[in-house]
Amino acid sequence: MAFLYHSYCTSLIAHLFHSLFFSLLPPHLNFFSGVCGCCGALRPRYKRLVDNIFPEDPEDGLVKANMEKLTFYALSAPEKLDRIGAYLSERLSRDVARHRYGYVCIAMEALDQLLMACHCQSINLFVESFLKMVRKLLESDKPNLQILGTNSFVKFANIEEDTPSYHRSYDFFVSRFSEMCHSNFEDPDIRTKIRMAGIKGLQGVVRKTVNDELQANIWDPQHMDKIVPSLLFNLQSGERSESRSPSPLQASEKEKESPVELTERCFRELLGRAAYGNIKNAVTPVLMHLDNHSLWEGKTFAVCCFKIIMYSIQSQHSHLVIQQLLGHLDANSKSSATVRAGIVEVLLEAAAIAASGSVGPTVLEVFNTLLRQLRLSVDYELTGSYDGSTNIGTKIIKAHEERQLQEAVIRTIGSFANTLPTYQRSEVMLFIMGKIPVPGVHPSLPATGSGPEGTRMIQVMLLKSLVQVTAGFQTTNMLTALPSSFLEPLLSLSLTEDPEVRLLVLQILLSLIDRHDNRPKFSNISIISDISVLKLKVDKCSRQDNLFMKKHGQQLYRHIYLGCKEQSSGRQHYEALFALLGLLSVELANEEVVVDLIRLALALQDLALSTDEALPVYNRCAVHALSAAYLNLICQLTTVPAFCQHIHEVIEVRQKESLYLLPEDVFVDNPKLPTSLERVEGDKLFLQSKITEVLGGSGYNTERLATPYVPQYIDEDRLSKRKSIGETISLQVEVESRNSPEKEERTPAEEITFETLKNAIVDSVGMEEQERERRRQVVEKFQKAPFEEIAAHCGARATLLQSKLNQIFEITIRPPPSPSGTISSGYGQSQSRSIPIYEMKFPDLCVY
């Protein structure tokens, strides 16, 4: 029996050895398989099924009938799926090592089919074998194997798994696919295929991991720093003039062959899946890539990238991108002007794409950052360096580049403002106005390091920003849109000697007052016989408009009058002043306003006639022409025939005798003016008495019409005439010193020394001790003193208060002193006569 048992064991070992030997041979060389049928029967069934899918000639491809048997077996016995995967992986590794690439392709095709068919709980172990094989192919230096592995991974990425995986890692695939995106293979066609495979692989990784919370977080910086630059590298390789439409359509076959189009689709898909907390990690690598490759200066590619970003992310996340751009702009404050201009240009495009309100909760912070960059740019331009010094090695700044940056910032401010609702735009206007150095209002500003010229430039730049913000601004309530805190400093700027500043102020006023798009119709000053051709939109003046004009009308009239007096005013200034008068007439005019505007126009005529102002000939002719054009407009708006007749008669006389008093001959490129303006009189003038007479018959206030308009000069006007902030401060100090009652006995300033400071500290300590002691005595008195003493003390205080009140009342009812002195009684004693309250004369400042 022992002999038989030994023989059986020896035979069994031999059979197993032969079975293992033949299994190592490929099917077409396994010609001994039929010799030992018992060896084949001893091999596991799954291995036999796997072996049978491989043909003798790899060019014949996968044996489909045997593949169906293997698939059926895997579905029937899912517990064998992991072993099937391990065996296929073993065979594939062996074929790769032996360069039998035909069988490698067959093995991968079989794996793909099994992966698509099986969704059981054992799929995870099979997937591990699958990913191991894909990794083996990607590690190969053969482009075909890399592309084969990538295609299999993409198919796997599109499968939705039923069971979660806790230990699967895709770090290798992110790194490898990113490396393939940067392939530098010699053959351009193969290089393009490898790069496209890398892009598809990254797209597959994103699809597989982005929605699976159990997978590694693909949004971590370690992954985004590889994925995003790889996509941008391929996006940059193609010439892209502008981004595609906001919603990418299905690409055609031709587009699928382009790495640029494929990259854009992948980039859009990545951004479209980004949640609120992942936007920063997705955008930061873009900023770093543009920095590292100096792509801000060209602007085109940077704008293209952020157009894709803004169109792809969810609209409610747009403000996060804008905030990151603003932070990046601050971080590059000392970079070259071209870099900062590129970032600002991207901001401009991003704001235009973003939906209304996309600036987010920190609206003023956005504008604060842009205004800060504007101020820095002005300082850089004037000082010539970023640190304010001119040391050797300091980077020299090009002034024209800084100006281009300033214009870009101003356009960006306007673009942001256009996305805001009306109430937020009003806040922005007030915010910017608070940043403008206004003489007499905001004189104490932080030093710019560039002197008065820097202050003037900042005024100009911020006013240009306000022009952008107010463009297209419309409101129904002028009182809320133009509060005193905004209007008063703005009008103060209209009185400066700088003509550019005055013109910008007028443009801002025109934008704010024009609510019916009437401004273009007043762009040119001319005598129009029939204003119906202008098609003006005139609405009835609302109650809010009446209140606004009642509160601020006189300010506007005064600044228009004083603006016409400026010798540095040119054609553009007079055209803007005429447009302002016209808009006031059609937007905010009631009967009282019309009367005041007519008085103002007649006062302008008197200004041009006056020889005390020393106005040049051109300015005097321009004021005459402005007055004539406006009276021609207002007479037709009032529709009073006699008024129109008088105005037209004067204009006809001027057309015959004095063309230089009409706008058609004054506001031209080369006006033909007399060398000296003789005294204009007679029929060439508009007569206030005649206008009062004809308008009085139509119900207008003749008493007010007959009163010449005289502007009230205030301290604001005098302060505004100063050229610089330094002069404004010195003037204020001078005024205060003149008004000081101690001017004659001004004491020299006390010298502050260490002893002075020491004594001040000691004195303050002593005063505090005395105060504490006094409080202690008062508390002790009220705690221990008898009630009668406390009552007497309080009664004395009440009696003192009553006596003071009586003195005040006696002074209040006493009549003002008369020239004849006091009234004497029959007994020779002077007496005070009490007068009723309604007859009392109060100072103007006490009357509301």
mmCIF file of C-alpha atoms in Angstrom, residues 616-747:
data_model
loop_
_atom_site.group_PDB
_atom_site.id
_atom_site.type_symbol
_atom_site.label_atom_id
_atom_site.label_comp_id
_atom_site.label_asym_id
_atom_site.label_seq_id
_atom_site.Cartn_x
_atom_site.Cartn_y
_atom_site.Cartn_z
ATOM 1 C CA PRO A 616 -10.956 138.070 -22.352
ATOM 2 C CA VAL A 617 -12.859 138.869 -25.535
ATOM 3 C CA TYR A 618 -13.504 135.202 -26.281
ATOM 4 C CA ASN A 619 -15.014 134.576 -22.838
ATOM 5 C CA ARG A 620 -17.260 137.621 -23.075
ATOM 6 C CA CYS A 621 -18.514 136.618 -26.516
ATOM 7 C CA ALA A 622 -18.979 133.036 -25.320
ATOM 8 C CA VAL A 623 -21.065 134.142 -22.334
ATOM 9 C CA HIS A 624 -23.207 136.339 -24.620
ATOM 10 C CA ALA A 625 -23.720 133.408 -26.998
ATOM 11 C CA LEU A 626 -24.487 131.023 -24.118
ATOM 12 C CA SER A 627 -27.079 133.403 -22.710
ATOM 13 C CA ALA A 628 -28.709 133.863 -26.118
ATOM 14 C CA ALA A 629 -28.868 130.127 -26.837
ATOM 15 C CA TYR A 630 -30.379 129.348 -23.464
ATOM 16 C CA LEU A 631 -32.988 132.134 -23.588
ATOM 17 C CA ASN A 632 -33.965 130.866 -27.038
ATOM 18 C CA LEU A 633 -34.469 127.404 -25.502
ATOM 19 C CA ILE A 634 -36.344 128.483 -22.372
ATOM 20 C CA CYS A 635 -38.697 130.844 -24.214
ATOM 21 C CA GLN A 636 -39.908 127.963 -26.383
ATOM 22 C CA LEU A 637 -40.277 125.696 -23.356
ATOM 23 C CA THR A 638 -42.473 128.280 -21.589
ATOM 24 C CA THR A 639 -44.602 128.715 -24.767
ATOM 25 C CA VAL A 640 -45.283 132.396 -24.044
ATOM 26 C CA PRO A 641 -45.579 134.071 -27.516
ATOM 27 C CA ALA A 642 -44.562 137.561 -26.414
ATOM 28 C CA PHE A 643 -41.491 136.167 -24.640
ATOM 29 C CA CYS A 644 -40.483 134.196 -27.730
ATOM 30 C CA GLN A 645 -41.029 137.252 -29.923
ATOM 31 C CA HIS A 646 -38.690 139.415 -27.849
ATOM 32 C CA ILE A 647 -35.939 136.776 -27.813
ATOM 33 C CA HIS A 648 -36.191 136.185 -31.564
ATOM 34 C CA GLU A 649 -36.088 139.922 -32.294
ATOM 35 C CA VAL A 650 -32.818 140.317 -30.379
ATOM 36 C CA ILE A 651 -31.340 137.264 -32.089
ATOM 37 C CA GLU A 652 -32.283 138.637 -35.532
ATOM 38 C CA VAL A 653 -30.553 141.924 -34.740
ATOM 39 C CA ARG A 654 -27.420 140.064 -33.690
ATOM 40 C CA GLN A 655 -27.510 137.950 -36.845
ATOM 41 C CA LYS A 656 -27.489 141.159 -38.910
ATOM 42 C CA GLU A 657 -25.015 143.236 -36.928
ATOM 43 C CA SER A 658 -23.079 141.150 -34.368
ATOM 44 C CA LEU A 659 -22.620 137.501 -35.307
ATOM 45 C CA TYR A 660 -19.861 137.175 -32.730
ATOM 46 C CA LEU A 661 -22.565 137.332 -30.025
ATOM 47 C CA LEU A 662 -24.233 134.133 -31.286
ATOM 48 C CA PRO A 663 -23.053 130.526 -30.678
ATOM 49 C CA GLU A 664 -22.760 129.593 -34.374
ATOM 50 C CA ASP A 665 -19.824 132.010 -34.774
ATOM 51 C CA VAL A 666 -18.253 131.637 -31.325
ATOM 52 C CA PHE A 667 -18.221 127.876 -30.652
ATOM 53 C CA VAL A 668 -16.299 126.851 -33.754
ATOM 54 C CA ASP A 669 -12.696 125.782 -34.310
ATOM 55 C CA ASN A 670 -11.517 129.184 -35.543
ATOM 56 C CA PRO A 671 -13.953 131.846 -34.296
ATOM 57 C CA LYS A 672 -13.820 135.252 -35.970
ATOM 58 C CA LEU A 673 -13.939 137.657 -33.054
ATOM 59 C CA PRO A 674 -13.227 141.383 -32.803
ATOM 60 C CA THR A 675 -9.992 142.454 -31.170
ATOM 61 C CA SER A 676 -11.938 144.331 -28.533
ATOM 62 C CA LEU A 677 -15.576 144.035 -27.610
ATOM 63 C CA GLU A 678 -17.259 147.427 -27.767
ATOM 64 C CA ARG A 679 -20.077 148.227 -25.478
ATOM 65 C CA VAL A 680 -23.075 146.157 -26.536
ATOM 66 C CA GLU A 681 -26.321 148.008 -26.133
ATOM 67 C CA GLY A 682 -29.698 148.739 -27.613
ATOM 68 C CA ASP A 683 -31.551 146.104 -29.562
ATOM 69 C CA LYS A 684 -28.691 143.610 -29.205
ATOM 70 C CA LEU A 685 -29.505 142.988 -25.549
ATOM 71 C CA PHE A 686 -32.234 141.007 -23.853
ATOM 72 C CA LEU A 687 -34.120 143.404 -21.609
ATOM 73 C CA GLN A 688 -35.091 142.274 -18.138
ATOM 74 C CA SER A 689 -37.913 144.799 -17.959
ATOM 75 C CA LYS A 690 -39.412 143.574 -21.207
ATOM 76 C CA ILE A 691 -39.165 139.912 -20.183
ATOM 77 C CA THR A 692 -40.708 140.709 -16.790
ATOM 78 C CA GLU A 693 -43.583 142.469 -18.469
ATOM 79 C CA VAL A 694 -44.420 139.716 -20.949
ATOM 80 C CA LEU A 695 -44.061 136.888 -18.440
ATOM 81 C CA GLY A 696 -46.018 138.747 -15.789
ATOM 82 C CA GLY A 697 -49.032 138.629 -18.079
ATOM 83 C CA SER A 698 -48.785 134.825 -18.090
ATOM 84 C CA GLY A 699 -48.862 134.475 -14.329
ATOM 85 C CA TYR A 700 -45.157 134.403 -13.513
ATOM 86 C CA ASN A 701 -43.802 136.142 -10.414
ATOM 87 C CA THR A 702 -42.988 139.634 -11.725
ATOM 88 C CA GLU A 703 -41.453 140.805 -8.476
ATOM 89 C CA ARG A 704 -38.901 137.993 -8.560
ATOM 90 C CA LEU A 705 -38.327 138.432 -12.306
ATOM 91 C CA ALA A 706 -37.597 142.112 -11.875
ATOM 92 C CA THR A 707 -34.946 141.397 -9.225
ATOM 93 C CA PRO A 708 -31.505 140.948 -10.794
ATOM 94 C CA TYR A 709 -29.727 137.741 -9.881
ATOM 95 C CA VAL A 710 -26.699 138.288 -7.671
ATOM 96 C CA PRO A 711 -24.752 135.211 -6.520
ATOM 97 C CA GLN A 712 -23.953 134.950 -2.840
ATOM 98 C CA TYR A 713 -20.224 134.458 -2.231
ATOM 99 C CA ILE A 714 -19.290 132.231 0.654
ATOM 100 C CA ASP A 715 -16.064 130.983 2.218
ATOM 101 C CA GLU A 716 -16.313 127.868 0.095
ATOM 102 C CA ASP A 717 -15.892 129.957 -3.061
ATOM 103 C CA ARG A 718 -12.785 131.677 -1.752
ATOM 104 C CA LEU A 719 -11.244 128.423 -0.555
ATOM 105 C CA SER A 720 -11.950 126.699 -3.834
ATOM 106 C CA LYS A 721 -9.938 129.259 -5.745
ATOM 107 C CA ARG A 722 -6.751 127.961 -4.179
ATOM 108 C CA LYS A 723 -4.486 125.930 -6.386
ATOM 109 C CA SER A 724 -3.195 123.480 -3.837
ATOM 110 C CA ILE A 725 -4.116 121.876 -0.565
ATOM 111 C CA GLY A 726 -1.147 123.526 1.128
ATOM 112 C CA GLU A 727 -2.382 126.997 0.199
ATOM 113 C CA THR A 728 -5.875 126.090 1.387
ATOM 114 C CA ILE A 729 -4.590 125.115 4.809
ATOM 115 C CA SER A 730 -2.465 128.249 5.072
ATOM 116 C CA LEU A 731 -5.466 130.380 4.124
ATOM 117 C CA GLN A 732 -7.636 128.747 6.777
ATOM 118 C CA VAL A 733 -4.968 129.357 9.392
ATOM 119 C CA GLU A 734 -4.738 132.983 8.279
ATOM 120 C CA VAL A 735 -8.506 133.487 8.487
ATOM 121 C CA GLU A 736 -8.628 131.956 11.930
ATOM 122 C CA SER A 737 -5.761 134.137 13.103
ATOM 123 C CA ARG A 738 -7.455 137.286 11.808
ATOM 124 C CA ASN A 739 -10.665 136.421 13.584
ATOM 125 C CA SER A 740 -8.869 135.610 16.808
ATOM 126 C CA PRO A 741 -9.497 138.189 19.558
ATOM 127 C CA GLU A 742 -6.002 137.577 20.887
ATOM 128 C CA LYS A 743 -4.228 138.524 17.687
ATOM 129 C CA GLU A 744 -2.535 141.572 19.208
ATOM 130 C CA GLU A 745 -1.337 139.699 22.268
ATOM 131 C CA ARG A 746 -0.259 136.471 20.657
ATOM 132 C CA THR A 747 2.117 134.641 22.948
#
